[in-house]
Amino acid sequence: MIIEPTYTGKQFWLTTVISGLLLGVLLSMVYMLFYNYLYIESSYLFSIIYLIPFVWLSVTLAFFKNKFVWSEFSYGHAFVMSFLCGVIASVVLSGVIFVLYACVGMETRMGLYENGHVMRRLFSPTATAISMLIINVLLSLLYSLIIAIFARK
């Protein structure tokens, strides 16, 4: 008789949280690397920051499915796992960006644009962190919808 193991709630949430935290740390490191060493005014290099979560979430679901799931893996569970992973990573990245700009004193590259009052508010540490949070949560939602379709099969 073949026993088919399946995942537990603890494995599901532990994988989701650890993967989200690791993704957040990776995105923060890539952001700092690009910002400090590879910054070009009109570069598309920063778009890699938005593509890394898609690859990471796909690999996380593939790992979880191959390691813990031997039976049916529902679309809802795949969506929840990838979306929460992306939200955790977004919160970590936004927190790191806020700390870097507000506490460490990293420049917001405002000198590349006009130094008006409106621009200072748009490039403030809080505004930058909130915009990165919103962008990454929306992208996580989109990525999760796409990835969950393929993870189910």
mmCIF file with all atom_site columns, C-alpha atoms in Angstrom:
data_model
loop_
_atom_site.group_PDB
_atom_site.id
_atom_site.type_symbol
_atom_site.label_atom_id
_atom_site.label_alt_id
_atom_site.label_comp_id
_atom_site.label_asym_id
_atom_site.label_entity_id
_atom_site.label_seq_id
_atom_site.pdbx_PDB_ins_code
_atom_site.Cartn_x
_atom_site.Cartn_y
_atom_site.Cartn_z
_atom_site.occupancy
_atom_site.B_iso_or_equiv
_atom_site.pdbx_formal_charge
_atom_site.auth_seq_id
_atom_site.auth_comp_id
_atom_site.auth_asym_id
_atom_site.auth_atom_id
_atom_site.pdbx_PDB_model_num
ATOM 1   C CA . MET A 1 1   ? 0.000  0.000  0.000   1.00 0.00 ? 1   MET A CA 1
ATOM 2   C CA . ILE A 1 2   ? 1.435  3.361  -1.070  1.00 0.00 ? 2   ILE A CA 1
ATOM 3   C CA . ILE A 1 3   ? 0.955  6.199  1.367   1.00 0.00 ? 3   ILE A CA 1
ATOM 4   C CA . GLU A 1 4   ? 0.784  9.583  -0.290  1.00 0.00 ? 4   GLU A CA 1
ATOM 5   C CA . PRO A 1 5   ? 1.956  12.331 2.053   1.00 0.00 ? 5   PRO A CA 1
ATOM 6   C CA . THR A 1 6   ? 0.295  15.692 1.826   1.00 0.00 ? 6   THR A CA 1
ATOM 7   C CA . TYR A 1 7   ? 1.109  19.023 3.374   1.00 0.00 ? 7   TYR A CA 1
ATOM 8   C CA . THR A 1 8   ? 0.022  20.313 6.746   1.00 0.00 ? 8   THR A CA 1
ATOM 9   C CA . GLY A 1 9   ? -1.021 23.814 7.668   1.00 0.00 ? 9   GLY A CA 1
ATOM 10  C CA . LYS A 1 10  ? 2.259  24.336 9.474   1.00 0.00 ? 10  LYS A CA 1
ATOM 11  C CA . GLN A 1 11  ? 4.280  23.453 6.379   1.00 0.00 ? 11  GLN A CA 1
ATOM 12  C CA . PHE A 1 12  ? 2.112  25.724 4.241   1.00 0.00 ? 12  PHE A CA 1
ATOM 13  C CA . TRP A 1 13  ? 2.461  28.792 6.453   1.00 0.00 ? 13  TRP A CA 1
ATOM 14  C CA . LEU A 1 14  ? 6.111  28.193 7.307   1.00 0.00 ? 14  LEU A CA 1
ATOM 15  C CA . THR A 1 15  ? 7.004  27.931 3.628   1.00 0.00 ? 15  THR A CA 1
ATOM 16  C CA . THR A 1 16  ? 4.986  31.053 2.841   1.00 0.00 ? 16  THR A CA 1
ATOM 17  C CA . VAL A 1 17  ? 6.519  33.189 5.590   1.00 0.00 ? 17  VAL A CA 1
ATOM 18  C CA . ILE A 1 18  ? 10.124 32.045 5.069   1.00 0.00 ? 18  ILE A CA 1
ATOM 19  C CA . SER A 1 19  ? 9.883  32.456 1.312   1.00 0.00 ? 19  SER A CA 1
ATOM 20  C CA . GLY A 1 20  ? 8.348  35.918 1.677   1.00 0.00 ? 20  GLY A CA 1
ATOM 21  C CA . LEU A 1 21  ? 11.041 37.053 4.089   1.00 0.00 ? 21  LEU A CA 1
ATOM 22  C CA . LEU A 1 22  ? 13.836 35.704 1.889   1.00 0.00 ? 22  LEU A CA 1
ATOM 23  C CA . LEU A 1 23  ? 12.308 37.362 -1.170  1.00 0.00 ? 23  LEU A CA 1
ATOM 24  C CA . GLY A 1 24  ? 12.070 40.657 0.709   1.00 0.00 ? 24  GLY A CA 1
ATOM 25  C CA . VAL A 1 25  ? 15.725 40.450 1.726   1.00 0.00 ? 25  VAL A CA 1
ATOM 26  C CA . LEU A 1 26  ? 16.761 39.558 -1.841  1.00 0.00 ? 26  LEU A CA 1
ATOM 27  C CA . LEU A 1 27  ? 14.752 42.445 -3.303  1.00 0.00 ? 27  LEU A CA 1
ATOM 28  C CA . SER A 1 28  ? 16.236 44.840 -0.740  1.00 0.00 ? 28  SER A CA 1
ATOM 29  C CA . MET A 1 29  ? 19.775 43.761 -1.584  1.00 0.00 ? 29  MET A CA 1
ATOM 30  C CA . VAL A 1 30  ? 19.160 44.042 -5.328  1.00 0.00 ? 30  VAL A CA 1
ATOM 31  C CA . TYR A 1 31  ? 17.543 47.461 -4.839  1.00 0.00 ? 31  TYR A CA 1
ATOM 32  C CA . MET A 1 32  ? 20.525 48.739 -2.836  1.00 0.00 ? 32  MET A CA 1
ATOM 33  C CA . LEU A 1 33  ? 22.994 47.260 -5.325  1.00 0.00 ? 33  LEU A CA 1
ATOM 34  C CA . PHE A 1 34  ? 21.270 48.839 -8.322  1.00 0.00 ? 34  PHE A CA 1
ATOM 35  C CA . TYR A 1 35  ? 20.725 52.139 -6.565  1.00 0.00 ? 35  TYR A CA 1
ATOM 36  C CA . ASN A 1 36  ? 24.248 52.556 -5.245  1.00 0.00 ? 36  ASN A CA 1
ATOM 37  C CA . TYR A 1 37  ? 26.393 51.025 -7.971  1.00 0.00 ? 37  TYR A CA 1
ATOM 38  C CA . LEU A 1 38  ? 24.442 50.701 -11.199 1.00 0.00 ? 38  LEU A CA 1
ATOM 39  C CA . TYR A 1 39  ? 22.224 53.779 -11.227 1.00 0.00 ? 39  TYR A CA 1
ATOM 40  C CA . ILE A 1 40  ? 21.734 55.318 -14.659 1.00 0.00 ? 40  ILE A CA 1
ATOM 41  C CA . GLU A 1 41  ? 19.190 58.094 -15.106 1.00 0.00 ? 41  GLU A CA 1
ATOM 42  C CA . SER A 1 42  ? 17.097 56.503 -17.887 1.00 0.00 ? 42  SER A CA 1
ATOM 43  C CA . SER A 1 43  ? 17.826 52.848 -17.290 1.00 0.00 ? 43  SER A CA 1
ATOM 44  C CA . TYR A 1 44  ? 15.472 49.913 -17.525 1.00 0.00 ? 44  TYR A CA 1
ATOM 45  C CA . LEU A 1 45  ? 17.690 48.004 -15.117 1.00 0.00 ? 45  LEU A CA 1
ATOM 46  C CA . PHE A 1 46  ? 15.360 48.685 -12.182 1.00 0.00 ? 46  PHE A CA 1
ATOM 47  C CA . SER A 1 47  ? 12.615 46.702 -13.927 1.00 0.00 ? 47  SER A CA 1
ATOM 48  C CA . ILE A 1 48  ? 14.457 43.553 -12.835 1.00 0.00 ? 48  ILE A CA 1
ATOM 49  C CA . ILE A 1 49  ? 13.258 44.335 -9.306  1.00 0.00 ? 49  ILE A CA 1
ATOM 50  C CA . TYR A 1 50  ? 9.705  43.837 -10.532 1.00 0.00 ? 50  TYR A CA 1
ATOM 51  C CA . LEU A 1 51  ? 10.469 40.567 -12.343 1.00 0.00 ? 51  LEU A CA 1
ATOM 52  C CA . ILE A 1 52  ? 12.370 38.838 -9.530  1.00 0.00 ? 52  ILE A CA 1
ATOM 53  C CA . PRO A 1 53  ? 9.173  38.185 -7.503  1.00 0.00 ? 53  PRO A CA 1
ATOM 54  C CA . PHE A 1 54  ? 7.539  36.430 -10.467 1.00 0.00 ? 54  PHE A CA 1
ATOM 55  C CA . VAL A 1 55  ? 10.432 33.984 -10.742 1.00 0.00 ? 55  VAL A CA 1
ATOM 56  C CA . TRP A 1 56  ? 10.760 33.591 -6.957  1.00 0.00 ? 56  TRP A CA 1
ATOM 57  C CA . LEU A 1 57  ? 7.062  32.903 -6.412  1.00 0.00 ? 57  LEU A CA 1
ATOM 58  C CA . SER A 1 58  ? 7.065  30.360 -9.226  1.00 0.00 ? 58  SER A CA 1
ATOM 59  C CA . VAL A 1 59  ? 10.047 28.557 -7.744  1.00 0.00 ? 59  VAL A CA 1
ATOM 60  C CA . THR A 1 60  ? 8.488  28.640 -4.258  1.00 0.00 ? 60  THR A CA 1
ATOM 61  C CA . LEU A 1 61  ? 5.276  27.039 -5.466  1.00 0.00 ? 61  LEU A CA 1
ATOM 62  C CA . ALA A 1 62  ? 7.171  24.458 -7.505  1.00 0.00 ? 62  ALA A CA 1
ATOM 63  C CA . PHE A 1 63  ? 9.333  23.599 -4.492  1.00 0.00 ? 63  PHE A CA 1
ATOM 64  C CA . PHE A 1 64  ? 6.355  23.354 -2.161  1.00 0.00 ? 64  PHE A CA 1
ATOM 65  C CA . LYS A 1 65  ? 4.349  21.274 -4.585  1.00 0.00 ? 65  LYS A CA 1
ATOM 66  C CA . ASN A 1 66  ? 7.186  18.829 -5.269  1.00 0.00 ? 66  ASN A CA 1
ATOM 67  C CA . LYS A 1 67  ? 8.290  18.593 -1.643  1.00 0.00 ? 67  LYS A CA 1
ATOM 68  C CA . PHE A 1 68  ? 5.035  18.460 0.301   1.00 0.00 ? 68  PHE A CA 1
ATOM 69  C CA . VAL A 1 69  ? 2.091  17.961 -2.063  1.00 0.00 ? 69  VAL A CA 1
ATOM 70  C CA . TRP A 1 70  ? 1.543  14.589 -3.696  1.00 0.00 ? 70  TRP A CA 1
ATOM 71  C CA . SER A 1 71  ? -2.147 14.908 -4.139  1.00 0.00 ? 71  SER A CA 1
ATOM 72  C CA . GLU A 1 72  ? -4.356 17.688 -5.485  1.00 0.00 ? 72  GLU A CA 1
ATOM 73  C CA . PHE A 1 73  ? -3.135 21.257 -4.979  1.00 0.00 ? 73  PHE A CA 1
ATOM 74  C CA . SER A 1 74  ? -6.026 23.665 -5.341  1.00 0.00 ? 74  SER A CA 1
ATOM 75  C CA . TYR A 1 75  ? -5.959 26.965 -7.181  1.00 0.00 ? 75  TYR A CA 1
ATOM 76  C CA . GLY A 1 76  ? -7.002 28.790 -4.011  1.00 0.00 ? 76  GLY A CA 1
ATOM 77  C CA . HIS A 1 77  ? -4.128 27.438 -1.945  1.00 0.00 ? 77  HIS A CA 1
ATOM 78  C CA . ALA A 1 78  ? -1.625 28.199 -4.694  1.00 0.00 ? 78  ALA A CA 1
ATOM 79  C CA . PHE A 1 79  ? -2.989 31.736 -5.012  1.00 0.00 ? 79  PHE A CA 1
ATOM 80  C CA . VAL A 1 80  ? -2.969 32.377 -1.258  1.00 0.00 ? 80  VAL A CA 1
ATOM 81  C CA . MET A 1 81  ? 0.569  31.071 -0.883  1.00 0.00 ? 81  MET A CA 1
ATOM 82  C CA . SER A 1 82  ? 2.042  33.136 -3.697  1.00 0.00 ? 82  SER A CA 1
ATOM 83  C CA . PHE A 1 83  ? 0.063  36.286 -2.844  1.00 0.00 ? 83  PHE A CA 1
ATOM 84  C CA . LEU A 1 84  ? 0.965  36.244 0.867   1.00 0.00 ? 84  LEU A CA 1
ATOM 85  C CA . CYS A 1 85  ? 4.566  35.529 -0.025  1.00 0.00 ? 85  CYS A CA 1
ATOM 86  C CA . GLY A 1 86  ? 4.559  38.588 -2.277  1.00 0.00 ? 86  GLY A CA 1
ATOM 87  C CA . VAL A 1 87  ? 2.859  40.779 0.346   1.00 0.00 ? 87  VAL A CA 1
ATOM 88  C CA . ILE A 1 88  ? 5.408  39.809 3.005   1.00 0.00 ? 88  ILE A CA 1
ATOM 89  C CA . ALA A 1 89  ? 8.240  40.577 0.590   1.00 0.00 ? 89  ALA A CA 1
ATOM 90  C CA . SER A 1 90  ? 6.629  43.925 -0.292  1.00 0.00 ? 90  SER A CA 1
ATOM 91  C CA . VAL A 1 91  ? 6.379  44.917 3.363   1.00 0.00 ? 91  VAL A CA 1
ATOM 92  C CA . VAL A 1 92  ? 10.014 43.966 3.997   1.00 0.00 ? 92  VAL A CA 1
ATOM 93  C CA . LEU A 1 93  ? 11.225 45.883 0.916   1.00 0.00 ? 93  LEU A CA 1
ATOM 94  C CA . SER A 1 94  ? 9.166  48.956 1.803   1.00 0.00 ? 94  SER A CA 1
ATOM 95  C CA . GLY A 1 95  ? 10.437 48.888 5.374   1.00 0.00 ? 95  GLY A CA 1
ATOM 96  C CA . VAL A 1 96  ? 14.035 48.659 4.224   1.00 0.00 ? 96  VAL A CA 1
ATOM 97  C CA . ILE A 1 97  ? 13.530 51.494 1.731   1.00 0.00 ? 97  ILE A CA 1
ATOM 98  C CA . PHE A 1 98  ? 11.988 53.690 4.425   1.00 0.00 ? 98  PHE A CA 1
ATOM 99  C CA . VAL A 1 99  ? 14.829 52.979 6.856   1.00 0.00 ? 99  VAL A CA 1
ATOM 100 C CA . LEU A 1 100 ? 17.464 53.613 4.183   1.00 0.00 ? 100 LEU A CA 1
ATOM 101 C CA . TYR A 1 101 ? 15.996 56.961 3.183   1.00 0.00 ? 101 TYR A CA 1
ATOM 102 C CA . ALA A 1 102 ? 14.807 58.205 6.584   1.00 0.00 ? 102 ALA A CA 1
ATOM 103 C CA . CYS A 1 103 ? 17.406 56.894 9.044   1.00 0.00 ? 103 CYS A CA 1
ATOM 104 C CA . VAL A 1 104 ? 20.540 55.974 7.119   1.00 0.00 ? 104 VAL A CA 1
ATOM 105 C CA . GLY A 1 105 ? 20.369 59.101 4.988   1.00 0.00 ? 105 GLY A CA 1
ATOM 106 C CA . MET A 1 106 ? 20.443 57.596 1.537   1.00 0.00 ? 106 MET A CA 1
ATOM 107 C CA . GLU A 1 107 ? 19.742 60.270 -1.068  1.00 0.00 ? 107 GLU A CA 1
ATOM 108 C CA . THR A 1 108 ? 16.491 60.081 -3.001  1.00 0.00 ? 108 THR A CA 1
ATOM 109 C CA . ARG A 1 109 ? 18.119 61.272 -6.250  1.00 0.00 ? 109 ARG A CA 1
ATOM 110 C CA . MET A 1 110 ? 15.908 64.344 -6.159  1.00 0.00 ? 110 MET A CA 1
ATOM 111 C CA . GLY A 1 111 ? 18.730 66.363 -7.683  1.00 0.00 ? 111 GLY A CA 1
ATOM 112 C CA . LEU A 1 112 ? 18.028 64.711 -11.013 1.00 0.00 ? 112 LEU A CA 1
ATOM 113 C CA . TYR A 1 113 ? 14.704 66.523 -11.156 1.00 0.00 ? 113 TYR A CA 1
ATOM 114 C CA . GLU A 1 114 ? 13.536 69.982 -10.204 1.00 0.00 ? 114 GLU A CA 1
ATOM 115 C CA . ASN A 1 115 ? 13.780 70.891 -6.527  1.00 0.00 ? 115 ASN A CA 1
ATOM 116 C CA . GLY A 1 116 ? 10.208 72.033 -6.024  1.00 0.00 ? 116 GLY A CA 1
ATOM 117 C CA . HIS A 1 117 ? 8.075  71.548 -2.942  1.00 0.00 ? 117 HIS A CA 1
ATOM 118 C CA . VAL A 1 118 ? 5.827  69.007 -4.675  1.00 0.00 ? 118 VAL A CA 1
ATOM 119 C CA . MET A 1 119 ? 8.816  66.945 -5.807  1.00 0.00 ? 119 MET A CA 1
ATOM 120 C CA . ARG A 1 120 ? 10.204 66.858 -2.270  1.00 0.00 ? 120 ARG A CA 1
ATOM 121 C CA . ARG A 1 121 ? 6.921  65.415 -0.994  1.00 0.00 ? 121 ARG A CA 1
ATOM 122 C CA . LEU A 1 122 ? 6.736  62.882 -3.842  1.00 0.00 ? 122 LEU A CA 1
ATOM 123 C CA . PHE A 1 123 ? 10.275 61.691 -3.169  1.00 0.00 ? 123 PHE A CA 1
ATOM 124 C CA . SER A 1 124 ? 10.053 61.717 0.620   1.00 0.00 ? 124 SER A CA 1
ATOM 125 C CA . PRO A 1 125 ? 11.003 58.475 2.399   1.00 0.00 ? 125 PRO A CA 1
ATOM 126 C CA . THR A 1 126 ? 7.396  57.789 3.357   1.00 0.00 ? 126 THR A CA 1
ATOM 127 C CA . ALA A 1 127 ? 6.035  58.392 -0.138  1.00 0.00 ? 127 ALA A CA 1
ATOM 128 C CA . THR A 1 128 ? 8.743  56.266 -1.726  1.00 0.00 ? 128 THR A CA 1
ATOM 129 C CA . ALA A 1 129 ? 8.158  53.375 0.670   1.00 0.00 ? 129 ALA A CA 1
ATOM 130 C CA . ILE A 1 130 ? 4.370  53.523 0.290   1.00 0.00 ? 130 ILE A CA 1
ATOM 131 C CA . SER A 1 131 ? 4.572  53.660 -3.499  1.00 0.00 ? 131 SER A CA 1
ATOM 132 C CA . MET A 1 132 ? 6.888  50.641 -3.577  1.00 0.00 ? 132 MET A CA 1
ATOM 133 C CA . LEU A 1 133 ? 4.502  48.803 -1.242  1.00 0.00 ? 133 LEU A CA 1
ATOM 134 C CA . ILE A 1 134 ? 1.472  49.531 -3.409  1.00 0.00 ? 134 ILE A CA 1
ATOM 135 C CA . ILE A 1 135 ? 3.253  48.669 -6.656  1.00 0.00 ? 135 ILE A CA 1
ATOM 136 C CA . ASN A 1 136 ? 4.626  45.403 -5.316  1.00 0.00 ? 136 ASN A CA 1
ATOM 137 C CA . VAL A 1 137 ? 1.329  44.311 -3.726  1.00 0.00 ? 137 VAL A CA 1
ATOM 138 C CA . LEU A 1 138 ? -0.511 44.925 -6.997  1.00 0.00 ? 138 LEU A CA 1
ATOM 139 C CA . LEU A 1 139 ? 2.166  43.053 -8.930  1.00 0.00 ? 139 LEU A CA 1
ATOM 140 C CA . SER A 1 140 ? 1.987  40.212 -6.406  1.00 0.00 ? 140 SER A CA 1
ATOM 141 C CA . LEU A 1 141 ? -1.745 39.991 -6.986  1.00 0.00 ? 141 LEU A CA 1
ATOM 142 C CA . LEU A 1 142 ? -1.241 39.794 -10.741 1.00 0.00 ? 142 LEU A CA 1
ATOM 143 C CA . TYR A 1 143 ? 1.636  37.334 -10.459 1.00 0.00 ? 143 TYR A CA 1
ATOM 144 C CA . SER A 1 144 ? -0.316 35.145 -8.039  1.00 0.00 ? 144 SER A CA 1
ATOM 145 C CA . LEU A 1 145 ? -3.254 34.913 -10.404 1.00 0.00 ? 145 LEU A CA 1
ATOM 146 C CA . ILE A 1 146 ? -0.981 33.808 -13.232 1.00 0.00 ? 146 ILE A CA 1
ATOM 147 C CA . ILE A 1 147 ? 1.219  31.456 -11.209 1.00 0.00 ? 147 ILE A CA 1
ATOM 148 C CA . ALA A 1 148 ? -1.684 29.728 -9.452  1.00 0.00 ? 148 ALA A CA 1
ATOM 149 C CA . ILE A 1 149 ? -3.159 28.696 -12.802 1.00 0.00 ? 149 ILE A CA 1
ATOM 150 C CA . PHE A 1 150 ? 0.020  26.870 -13.739 1.00 0.00 ? 150 PHE A CA 1
ATOM 151 C CA . ALA A 1 151 ? 0.764  25.552 -10.245 1.00 0.00 ? 151 ALA A CA 1
ATOM 152 C CA . ARG A 1 152 ? -2.502 23.679 -10.157 1.00 0.00 ? 152 ARG A CA 1
ATOM 153 C CA . LYS A 1 153 ? -1.513 21.478 -13.092 1.00 0.00 ? 153 LYS A CA 1
#
